[in-house]
Amino acid sequence: MKILVTGGAGYIGSHTVRVLRLRGHEPVIFDNLTRGHREAALDAPLIVGDLLSLDDLTGALRTTGSEAVLHFAAFTYVGESVGHPDVYYRNNTAGTMNLLEAMRKHKVSKLVFSSTAAVYGDPIRTPIDESHPQSPVNPYGRSKLMVEWMLRDHQVAFGLGFAALRYFNAAGASLDGRIGEDHDPETHLIPRVLMSITGEIPEVTILGTDWETPDGTCIRDYIHVEDLAQAHVLALEHLGRGGASNAWNLGTGKGHSVKEVIQSAERVSHRKVPTVSGARRAGDPGVLVASSDKIRKDLGWKPEHADLDSIVGSAWRWIEKGGRYKNKATPEEAQTTHPIR
Ligand code: UDP
């Protein structure tokens, strides 16, 4: 299939583009490069365009003749969303509204959407399955939940076929080390632990050691970015066969504590992680683990790199050799929608 991949120069999008090409699809990336990286596109075609421009979107769908859209483009920092909810609702929610409008105009009726575990809010039971109440506790989660509602309404009214994939903790880098995670600022645990080993940051702060968990630190469900990428392709092909629209969790179903991540980093790097204990981070739940039964059953997905050392090891190989893309966006490319920094 010909596919437009919004945010295809970002972390999860760039890994998915590679899998799409390996499976014989023809992805074209649509990215404004404010947070994506031209280098992450590798040799895939890239249109520099903005979700907030209906003209950019309709032009991209017209010139590419896309039959489906994979929609990754979004802002994803919870803390930033609290201070700048307007930017999150505009970019994530209104931007998706534009995309849906452009898709209708060009009769493109299949969409795979990057949703998030943040649509659930504080868990009332664990593991979290898809029927868990959706009560997000920050603007980021709400900006994504609104999109899920929009997708359901567009399905009823206009026959949209959609797959909303609710990611738990995306982590790791490509197995060949060519692409990986490069966020600025980097707030995620695994890269920060590894950056403390390389000396890029002096130490990693353990955000809370008094949780009601076996070792007192937070538990998360880390999922390898390559496994996430595979799931997108399965979801796309499901829609291509006329499969039913739905939302699916994406996690391994196994949780790991912050201390276990640190131990894993020490094993794969053979180096010591400098740590300090800090206070809990506002808004963090203690335990967040997915039930991934539904996507396993419906789409036949299964994580191939589920063990923690494989995930952390791939991230280590990426960070050890720099962990950064060199060519940043030009000022013209970066000035589009970005009033925050
Ligand atoms: N965490 C930590 N130190 C850090 C960053 C994160 O202890 O420097 C913890 C955080 O409290 C959470 C887990 O690591 O329990 C994963 O955090 P991350 O930001 O990677 O993902 P989140 O679960 O917030 O989406």
CSV table of C-alpha atoms and ligand atoms in Angstrom, one decimal:
chain,number,residue,atom,x,y,z
A,1,MET,CA,0.0,0.0,0.0
A,2,LYS,CA,1.0,3.6,-0.5
A,3,ILE,CA,1.0,5.2,3.0
A,4,LEU,CA,1.5,8.7,4.3
A,5,VAL,CA,3.3,8.5,7.7
A,6,THR,CA,2.9,11.6,9.7
A,7,GLY,CA,5.7,12.0,12.2
A,8,GLY,CA,7.7,9.4,10.3
A,9,ALA,CA,10.9,11.2,11.1
A,10,GLY,CA,10.3,10.8,14.8
A,11,TYR,CA,11.2,7.9,17.2
A,12,ILE,CA,8.5,5.3,16.7
A,13,GLY,CA,7.5,6.6,13.2
A,14,SER,CA,11.0,6.2,11.8
A,15,HIS,CA,11.2,2.6,13.0
A,16,THR,CA,7.8,1.8,11.5
A,17,VAL,CA,8.7,3.3,8.1
A,18,ARG,CA,11.6,0.8,7.9
A,19,VAL,CA,9.3,-2.1,8.7
A,20,LEU,CA,6.8,-0.9,6.1
A,21,ARG,CA,9.4,-0.8,3.4
A,22,LEU,CA,10.6,-4.3,4.3
A,23,ARG,CA,7.1,-5.6,4.0
A,24,GLY,CA,6.8,-4.1,0.5
A,25,HIS,CA,4.7,-1.0,1.3
A,26,GLU,CA,5.5,2.4,0.0
A,27,PRO,CA,5.6,4.9,2.8
A,28,VAL,CA,6.1,8.6,2.4
A,29,ILE,CA,7.0,10.6,5.5
A,30,PHE,CA,5.1,13.8,6.4
A,31,ASP,CA,6.9,15.6,9.1
A,32,ASN,CA,7.5,19.3,10.1
A,33,LEU,CA,10.9,18.3,11.6
A,34,THR,CA,10.3,20.4,14.8
A,35,ARG,CA,10.9,17.3,16.8
A,36,GLY,CA,11.7,14.7,14.1
A,37,HIS,CA,15.0,14.3,12.4
A,38,ARG,CA,15.8,14.3,8.7
A,39,GLU,CA,18.4,11.6,9.3
A,40,ALA,CA,15.9,9.3,10.9
A,41,ALA,CA,14.1,9.1,7.6
A,42,LEU,CA,17.1,7.4,6.2
A,43,ASP,CA,16.4,7.1,2.5
A,44,ALA,CA,12.6,7.1,2.7
A,45,PRO,CA,10.8,10.0,0.8
A,46,LEU,CA,10.1,12.9,3.1
A,47,ILE,CA,7.6,15.8,2.7
A,48,VAL,CA,8.3,18.6,5.1
A,49,GLY,CA,4.8,19.8,6.0
A,50,ASP,CA,2.7,20.7,9.0
A,51,LEU,CA,-0.4,19.0,10.4
A,52,LEU,CA,-1.8,22.5,11.1
A,53,SER,CA,-1.9,23.3,7.4
A,54,LEU,CA,-4.8,21.7,5.6
A,55,ASP,CA,-3.0,22.7,2.3
A,56,ASP,CA,0.1,20.8,3.3
A,57,LEU,CA,-1.9,17.7,4.2
A,58,THR,CA,-4.2,17.7,1.1
A,59,GLY,CA,-1.1,18.4,-1.1
A,60,ALA,CA,0.7,15.4,0.5
A,61,LEU,CA,-2.2,13.0,0.1
A,62,ARG,CA,-2.7,14.2,-3.5
A,63,THR,CA,0.9,13.9,-4.7
A,64,THR,CA,1.5,10.6,-3.0
A,65,GLY,CA,-1.8,8.9,-3.9
A,66,SER,CA,-1.8,7.4,-0.4
A,67,GLU,CA,-4.3,4.7,0.4
A,68,ALA,CA,-3.9,4.9,4.2
A,69,VAL,CA,-2.3,7.0,6.9
A,70,LEU,CA,-0.1,6.1,9.9
A,71,HIS,CA,-0.4,9.0,12.2
A,72,PHE,CA,2.5,9.4,14.7
A,73,ALA,CA,2.9,13.2,14.6
A,74,ALA,CA,2.3,14.7,18.1
A,75,PHE,CA,3.8,16.3,21.1
A,76,THR,CA,4.4,13.8,23.8
A,77,TYR,CA,5.7,15.4,27.0
A,78,VAL,CA,3.3,15.1,29.9
A,79,GLY,CA,4.9,17.9,31.9
A,80,GLU,CA,5.0,20.3,29.0
A,81,SER,CA,1.3,19.6,28.3
A,82,VAL,CA,0.4,20.8,31.8
A,83,GLY,CA,2.1,24.1,31.2
A,84,HIS,CA,1.1,24.4,27.5
A,85,PRO,CA,-2.3,22.7,27.1
A,86,ASP,CA,-3.2,25.0,24.2
A,87,VAL,CA,-0.3,23.8,22.2
A,88,TYR,CA,-1.1,20.2,22.9
A,89,TYR,CA,-4.8,20.5,22.0
A,90,ARG,CA,-3.9,22.5,18.9
A,91,ASN,CA,-1.2,20.2,17.6
A,92,ASN,CA,-2.4,16.8,18.7
A,93,THR,CA,-6.2,17.2,18.6
A,94,ALA,CA,-6.9,20.0,16.1
A,95,GLY,CA,-4.0,18.8,13.9
A,96,THR,CA,-5.7,15.4,13.7
A,97,MET,CA,-9.0,17.0,12.9
A,98,ASN,CA,-7.2,18.6,9.9
A,99,LEU,CA,-5.8,15.2,8.9
A,100,LEU,CA,-9.2,13.6,9.0
A,101,GLU,CA,-10.6,16.4,6.9
A,102,ALA,CA,-7.8,16.0,4.3
A,103,MET,CA,-8.4,12.3,4.3
A,104,ARG,CA,-12.1,12.6,3.6
A,105,LYS,CA,-11.4,15.0,0.8
A,106,HIS,CA,-9.1,12.4,-0.8
A,107,LYS,CA,-11.2,9.4,0.1
A,108,VAL,CA,-8.5,7.9,2.3
A,109,SER,CA,-10.4,5.9,4.8
A,110,LYS,CA,-7.8,3.9,6.8
A,111,LEU,CA,-5.9,5.4,9.7
A,112,VAL,CA,-3.5,3.9,12.3
A,113,PHE,CA,-3.3,6.3,15.2
A,114,SER,CA,-0.6,6.6,17.9
A,115,SER,CA,-2.6,6.6,21.1
A,116,THR,CA,-1.1,6.1,24.6
A,117,ALA,CA,-1.6,4.4,28.0
A,118,ALA,CA,-2.0,8.0,29.2
A,119,VAL,CA,-5.7,7.8,28.0
A,120,TYR,CA,-6.4,5.5,31.0
A,121,GLY,CA,-5.1,7.9,33.8
A,122,ASP,CA,-4.5,6.4,37.2
A,123,PRO,CA,-5.0,2.7,37.0
A,124,ILE,CA,-7.8,1.2,39.1
A,125,ARG,CA,-6.7,-2.3,38.3
A,126,THR,CA,-3.6,-3.9,36.8
A,127,PRO,CA,-2.8,-5.2,34.2
A,128,ILE,CA,-4.8,-2.6,32.3
A,129,ASP,CA,-7.0,-4.0,29.5
A,130,GLU,CA,-8.8,-2.0,26.9
A,131,SER,CA,-12.0,-1.9,28.8
A,132,HIS,CA,-10.3,-0.1,31.7
A,133,PRO,CA,-12.0,3.3,32.3
A,134,GLN,CA,-10.5,6.1,30.4
A,135,SER,CA,-9.9,9.0,32.7
A,136,PRO,CA,-6.6,10.8,31.7
A,137,VAL,CA,-5.0,12.9,34.3
A,138,ASN,CA,-3.1,15.4,32.1
A,139,PRO,CA,-3.7,17.5,28.9
A,140,TYR,CA,-1.4,15.1,26.9
A,141,GLY,CA,-3.6,12.1,27.7
A,142,ARG,CA,-6.8,14.2,27.1
A,143,SER,CA,-5.5,15.5,23.7
A,144,LYS,CA,-5.1,11.8,22.6
A,145,LEU,CA,-8.4,10.5,24.1
A,146,MET,CA,-10.3,13.3,22.3
A,147,VAL,CA,-8.8,11.9,19.1
A,148,GLU,CA,-10.0,8.4,19.9
A,149,TRP,CA,-13.5,9.8,20.3
A,150,MET,CA,-13.1,11.7,17.0
A,151,LEU,CA,-12.1,8.5,15.3
A,152,ARG,CA,-15.1,6.6,16.6
A,153,ASP,CA,-17.5,9.4,15.5
A,154,HIS,CA,-15.8,9.5,12.0
A,155,GLN,CA,-16.2,5.7,11.8
A,156,VAL,CA,-20.0,6.0,12.4
A,157,ALA,CA,-20.6,9.0,10.2
A,158,PHE,CA,-18.1,8.5,7.4
A,159,GLY,CA,-17.0,4.9,7.5
A,160,LEU,CA,-13.4,5.6,8.7
A,161,GLY,CA,-11.5,2.4,9.4
A,162,PHE,CA,-9.1,3.0,12.3
A,163,ALA,CA,-6.7,1.3,14.7
A,164,ALA,CA,-5.8,3.2,17.9
A,165,LEU,CA,-2.7,1.7,19.4
A,166,ARG,CA,-2.2,2.6,23.0
A,167,TYR,CA,1.5,2.4,23.7
A,168,PHE,CA,2.9,1.7,27.2
A,169,ASN,CA,6.6,2.6,27.6
A,170,ALA,CA,8.3,2.7,24.1
A,171,ALA,CA,12.0,2.0,24.5
A,172,GLY,CA,15.1,0.6,22.7
A,173,ALA,CA,16.6,1.4,19.3
A,174,SER,CA,16.8,-0.4,15.9
A,175,LEU,CA,18.8,-3.6,16.1
A,176,ASP,CA,21.3,-2.4,13.6
A,177,GLY,CA,21.9,0.7,15.6
A,178,ARG,CA,21.1,3.1,12.7
A,179,ILE,CA,18.1,4.9,14.3
A,180,GLY,CA,17.0,5.4,17.9
A,181,GLU,CA,15.6,7.8,20.4
A,182,ASP,CA,16.8,11.4,20.3
A,183,HIS,CA,14.6,13.7,22.4
A,184,ASP,CA,15.5,17.2,23.6
A,185,PRO,CA,15.1,17.3,26.5
A,186,GLU,CA,15.4,13.6,27.2
A,187,THR,CA,13.2,12.8,30.2
A,188,HIS,CA,12.7,9.0,29.7
A,189,LEU,CA,14.2,6.6,32.2
A,190,ILE,CA,16.2,4.2,29.9
A,191,PRO,CA,18.0,6.9,27.9
A,192,ARG,CA,18.7,8.9,31.1
A,193,VAL,CA,20.2,5.8,32.8
A,194,LEU,CA,22.4,5.2,29.8
A,195,MET,CA,23.4,8.9,29.5
A,196,SER,CA,24.5,8.8,33.1
A,197,ILE,CA,26.9,5.9,32.2
A,198,THR,CA,28.4,7.9,29.3
A,199,GLY,CA,28.7,11.0,31.5
A,200,GLU,CA,26.3,13.1,29.4
A,201,ILE,CA,24.4,13.6,32.7
A,202,PRO,CA,26.1,13.3,36.1
A,203,GLU,CA,23.6,10.8,37.6
A,204,VAL,CA,20.1,9.5,37.3
A,205,THR,CA,17.6,10.4,39.9
A,206,ILE,CA,15.3,7.6,41.0
A,207,LEU,CA,11.9,9.3,41.2
A,208,GLY,CA,10.5,7.8,44.3
A,209,THR,CA,11.7,4.9,46.4
A,210,ASP,CA,8.7,4.6,48.7
A,211,TRP,CA,6.2,3.1,46.2
A,212,GLU,CA,4.1,0.1,47.2
A,213,THR,CA,6.1,-2.2,44.9
A,214,PRO,CA,8.6,-5.0,45.8
A,215,ASP,CA,11.7,-2.7,45.7
A,216,GLY,CA,9.9,0.6,46.3
A,217,THR,CA,10.4,2.0,42.8
A,218,CYS,CA,7.9,2.5,40.0
A,219,ILE,CA,7.0,-0.3,37.7
A,220,ARG,CA,6.4,0.2,33.9
A,221,ASP,CA,5.8,-2.0,30.9
A,222,TYR,CA,8.7,-1.4,28.5
A,223,ILE,CA,8.1,-2.4,24.9
A,224,HIS,CA,10.8,-2.5,22.2
A,225,VAL,CA,10.3,0.1,19.5
A,226,GLU,CA,10.8,-2.7,16.8
A,227,ASP,CA,7.9,-4.6,18.3
A,228,LEU,CA,5.8,-1.5,18.3
A,229,ALA,CA,6.7,-0.9,14.6
A,230,GLN,CA,5.6,-4.5,13.7
A,231,ALA,CA,2.3,-3.9,15.5
A,232,HIS,CA,1.6,-0.9,13.3
A,233,VAL,CA,2.1,-2.9,10.1
A,234,LEU,CA,-0.2,-5.7,11.4
A,235,ALA,CA,-2.8,-3.1,12.3
A,236,LEU,CA,-2.5,-1.5,8.8
A,237,GLU,CA,-2.8,-4.8,7.0
A,238,HIS,CA,-5.8,-5.7,9.2
A,239,LEU,CA,-7.6,-2.5,8.1
A,240,GLY,CA,-6.5,-3.2,4.5
A,241,ARG,CA,-8.3,-6.5,4.6
A,242,GLY,CA,-11.4,-4.7,5.8
A,243,GLY,CA,-10.9,-5.7,9.5
A,244,ALA,CA,-12.9,-4.0,12.2
A,245,SER,CA,-11.8,-0.7,13.8
A,246,ASN,CA,-10.6,-1.0,17.3
A,247,ALA,CA,-8.2,0.2,20.1
A,248,TRP,CA,-5.4,-2.1,21.2
A,249,ASN,CA,-2.9,-1.9,24.0
A,250,LEU,CA,0.7,-2.3,23.2
A,251,GLY,CA,2.9,-3.5,26.0
A,252,THR,CA,4.6,-6.8,26.8
A,253,GLY,CA,2.4,-7.5,29.8
A,254,LYS,CA,5.4,-7.6,32.1
A,255,GLY,CA,6.4,-4.8,34.4
A,256,HIS,CA,9.9,-3.8,35.4
A,257,SER,CA,10.9,-1.5,38.3
A,258,VAL,CA,13.2,1.5,38.0
A,259,LYS,CA,15.9,-0.4,39.9
A,260,GLU,CA,15.5,-3.4,37.6
A,261,VAL,CA,16.1,-1.1,34.6
A,262,ILE,CA,19.2,0.3,36.3
A,263,GLN,CA,20.5,-3.3,37.0
A,264,SER,CA,19.8,-4.2,33.4
A,265,ALA,CA,21.8,-1.2,32.1
A,266,GLU,CA,24.7,-2.2,34.3
A,267,ARG,CA,24.6,-5.8,32.9
A,268,VAL,CA,24.5,-4.7,29.2
A,269,SER,CA,27.1,-1.9,29.5
A,270,HIS,CA,29.4,-3.6,32.1
A,271,ARG,CA,29.5,-0.2,33.8
A,272,LYS,CA,28.1,1.3,37.0
A,273,VAL,CA,25.1,3.6,36.9
A,274,PRO,CA,25.5,6.6,39.2
A,275,THR,CA,22.1,7.1,41.0
A,276,VAL,CA,20.6,9.4,43.6
A,277,SER,CA,17.2,8.9,45.3
A,278,GLY,CA,14.6,11.7,44.7
A,279,ALA,CA,11.0,12.5,45.4
A,280,ARG,CA,8.1,11.0,43.4
A,281,ARG,CA,7.3,12.8,40.2
A,282,ALA,CA,3.9,14.5,40.2
A,283,GLY,CA,1.3,12.5,38.3
A,284,ASP,CA,3.3,9.3,38.2
A,285,PRO,CA,1.3,6.1,39.0
A,286,GLY,CA,3.3,3.5,40.9
A,287,VAL,CA,2.5,0.6,38.5
A,288,LEU,CA,1.5,0.7,34.8
A,289,VAL,CA,1.4,-2.7,33.1
A,290,ALA,CA,-0.6,-3.6,30.0
A,291,SER,CA,-2.7,-6.5,29.2
A,292,SER,CA,-1.7,-7.2,25.6
A,293,ASP,CA,-4.0,-10.2,25.2
A,294,LYS,CA,-6.3,-8.4,22.8
A,295,ILE,CA,-3.7,-7.5,20.1
A,296,ARG,CA,-2.1,-10.9,20.4
A,297,LYS,CA,-5.5,-12.6,19.8
A,298,ASP,CA,-6.9,-10.2,17.2
A,299,LEU,CA,-3.8,-9.4,15.1
A,300,GLY,CA,-1.5,-12.2,16.0
A,301,TRP,CA,1.1,-9.8,17.4
A,302,LYS,CA,3.7,-11.0,19.7
A,303,PRO,CA,6.7,-9.1,21.1
A,304,GLU,CA,10.0,-10.6,19.7
A,305,HIS,CA,12.3,-8.5,22.0
A,306,ALA,CA,10.4,-8.6,25.2
A,307,ASP,CA,13.2,-9.3,27.7
A,308,LEU,CA,14.5,-6.2,29.4
A,309,ASP,CA,18.2,-6.7,28.5
A,310,SER,CA,17.4,-6.9,24.8
A,311,ILE,CA,15.5,-3.5,25.1
A,312,VAL,CA,18.1,-1.8,27.2
A,313,GLY,CA,21.0,-3.4,25.2
A,314,SER,CA,19.7,-2.0,21.9
A,315,ALA,CA,19.3,1.5,23.5
A,316,TRP,CA,22.8,1.1,24.9
A,317,ARG,CA,24.4,0.4,21.5
A,318,TRP,CA,22.6,3.5,20.1
A,319,ILE,CA,23.7,5.8,23.1
A,320,GLU,CA,27.2,4.4,23.2
A,321,LYS,CA,27.9,5.6,19.7
A,322,GLY,CA,26.5,9.1,20.3
A,323,GLY,CA,22.7,8.6,20.5
A,324,ARG,CA,22.1,11.8,18.6
A,325,TYR,CA,21.2,12.7,15.1
A,326,LYS,CA,23.7,15.3,13.7
A,327,ASN,CA,21.8,17.3,11.2
A,328,LYS,CA,19.1,19.3,13.0
A,329,ALA,CA,16.3,21.0,11.1
A,330,THR,CA,17.0,24.3,9.4
A,331,PRO,CA,15.6,27.4,11.2
A,332,GLU,CA,12.9,27.6,8.4
A,333,GLU,CA,11.9,24.0,9.0
A,334,ALA,CA,11.9,24.4,12.7
A,335,GLN,CA,10.0,27.6,13.0
A,336,THR,CA,6.6,26.2,12.0
A,337,THR,CA,4.3,25.4,14.9
A,338,HIS,CA,6.6,25.6,17.8
A,339,PRO,CA,5.8,28.4,20.2
A,340,ILE,CA,7.2,26.6,23.3
A,341,ARG,CA,11.0,26.6,22.8
B,1,UDP,N1,12.0,7.8,36.1
B,1,UDP,C1,13.0,7.9,37.1
B,1,UDP,N2,14.0,8.8,36.8
B,1,UDP,C2,14.1,9.5,35.6
B,1,UDP,C3,13.1,9.3,34.7
B,1,UDP,C4,12.1,8.4,35.0
B,1,UDP,O1,13.0,7.3,38.1
B,1,UDP,O2,15.1,10.3,35.4
B,1,UDP,C5,10.9,6.8,36.4
B,1,UDP,C6,9.5,7.5,36.3
B,1,UDP,O3,9.1,7.9,37.6
B,1,UDP,C7,8.7,6.3,35.9
B,1,UDP,C8,9.6,5.4,35.1
B,1,UDP,O4,11.0,5.9,35.4
B,1,UDP,O5,8.3,5.5,36.9
B,1,UDP,C9,9.5,5.6,33.6
B,1,UDP,O6,9.5,7.0,33.3
B,1,UDP,P1,9.5,7.5,31.8
B,1,UDP,O7,9.6,9.0,31.9
B,1,UDP,O8,10.6,6.8,31.0
B,1,UDP,O9,8.1,7.1,31.2
B,1,UDP,P2,6.6,7.4,31.7
B,1,UDP,O10,6.2,6.1,32.4
B,1,UDP,O11,6.6,8.6,32.6
B,1,UDP,O12,5.9,7.5,30.4
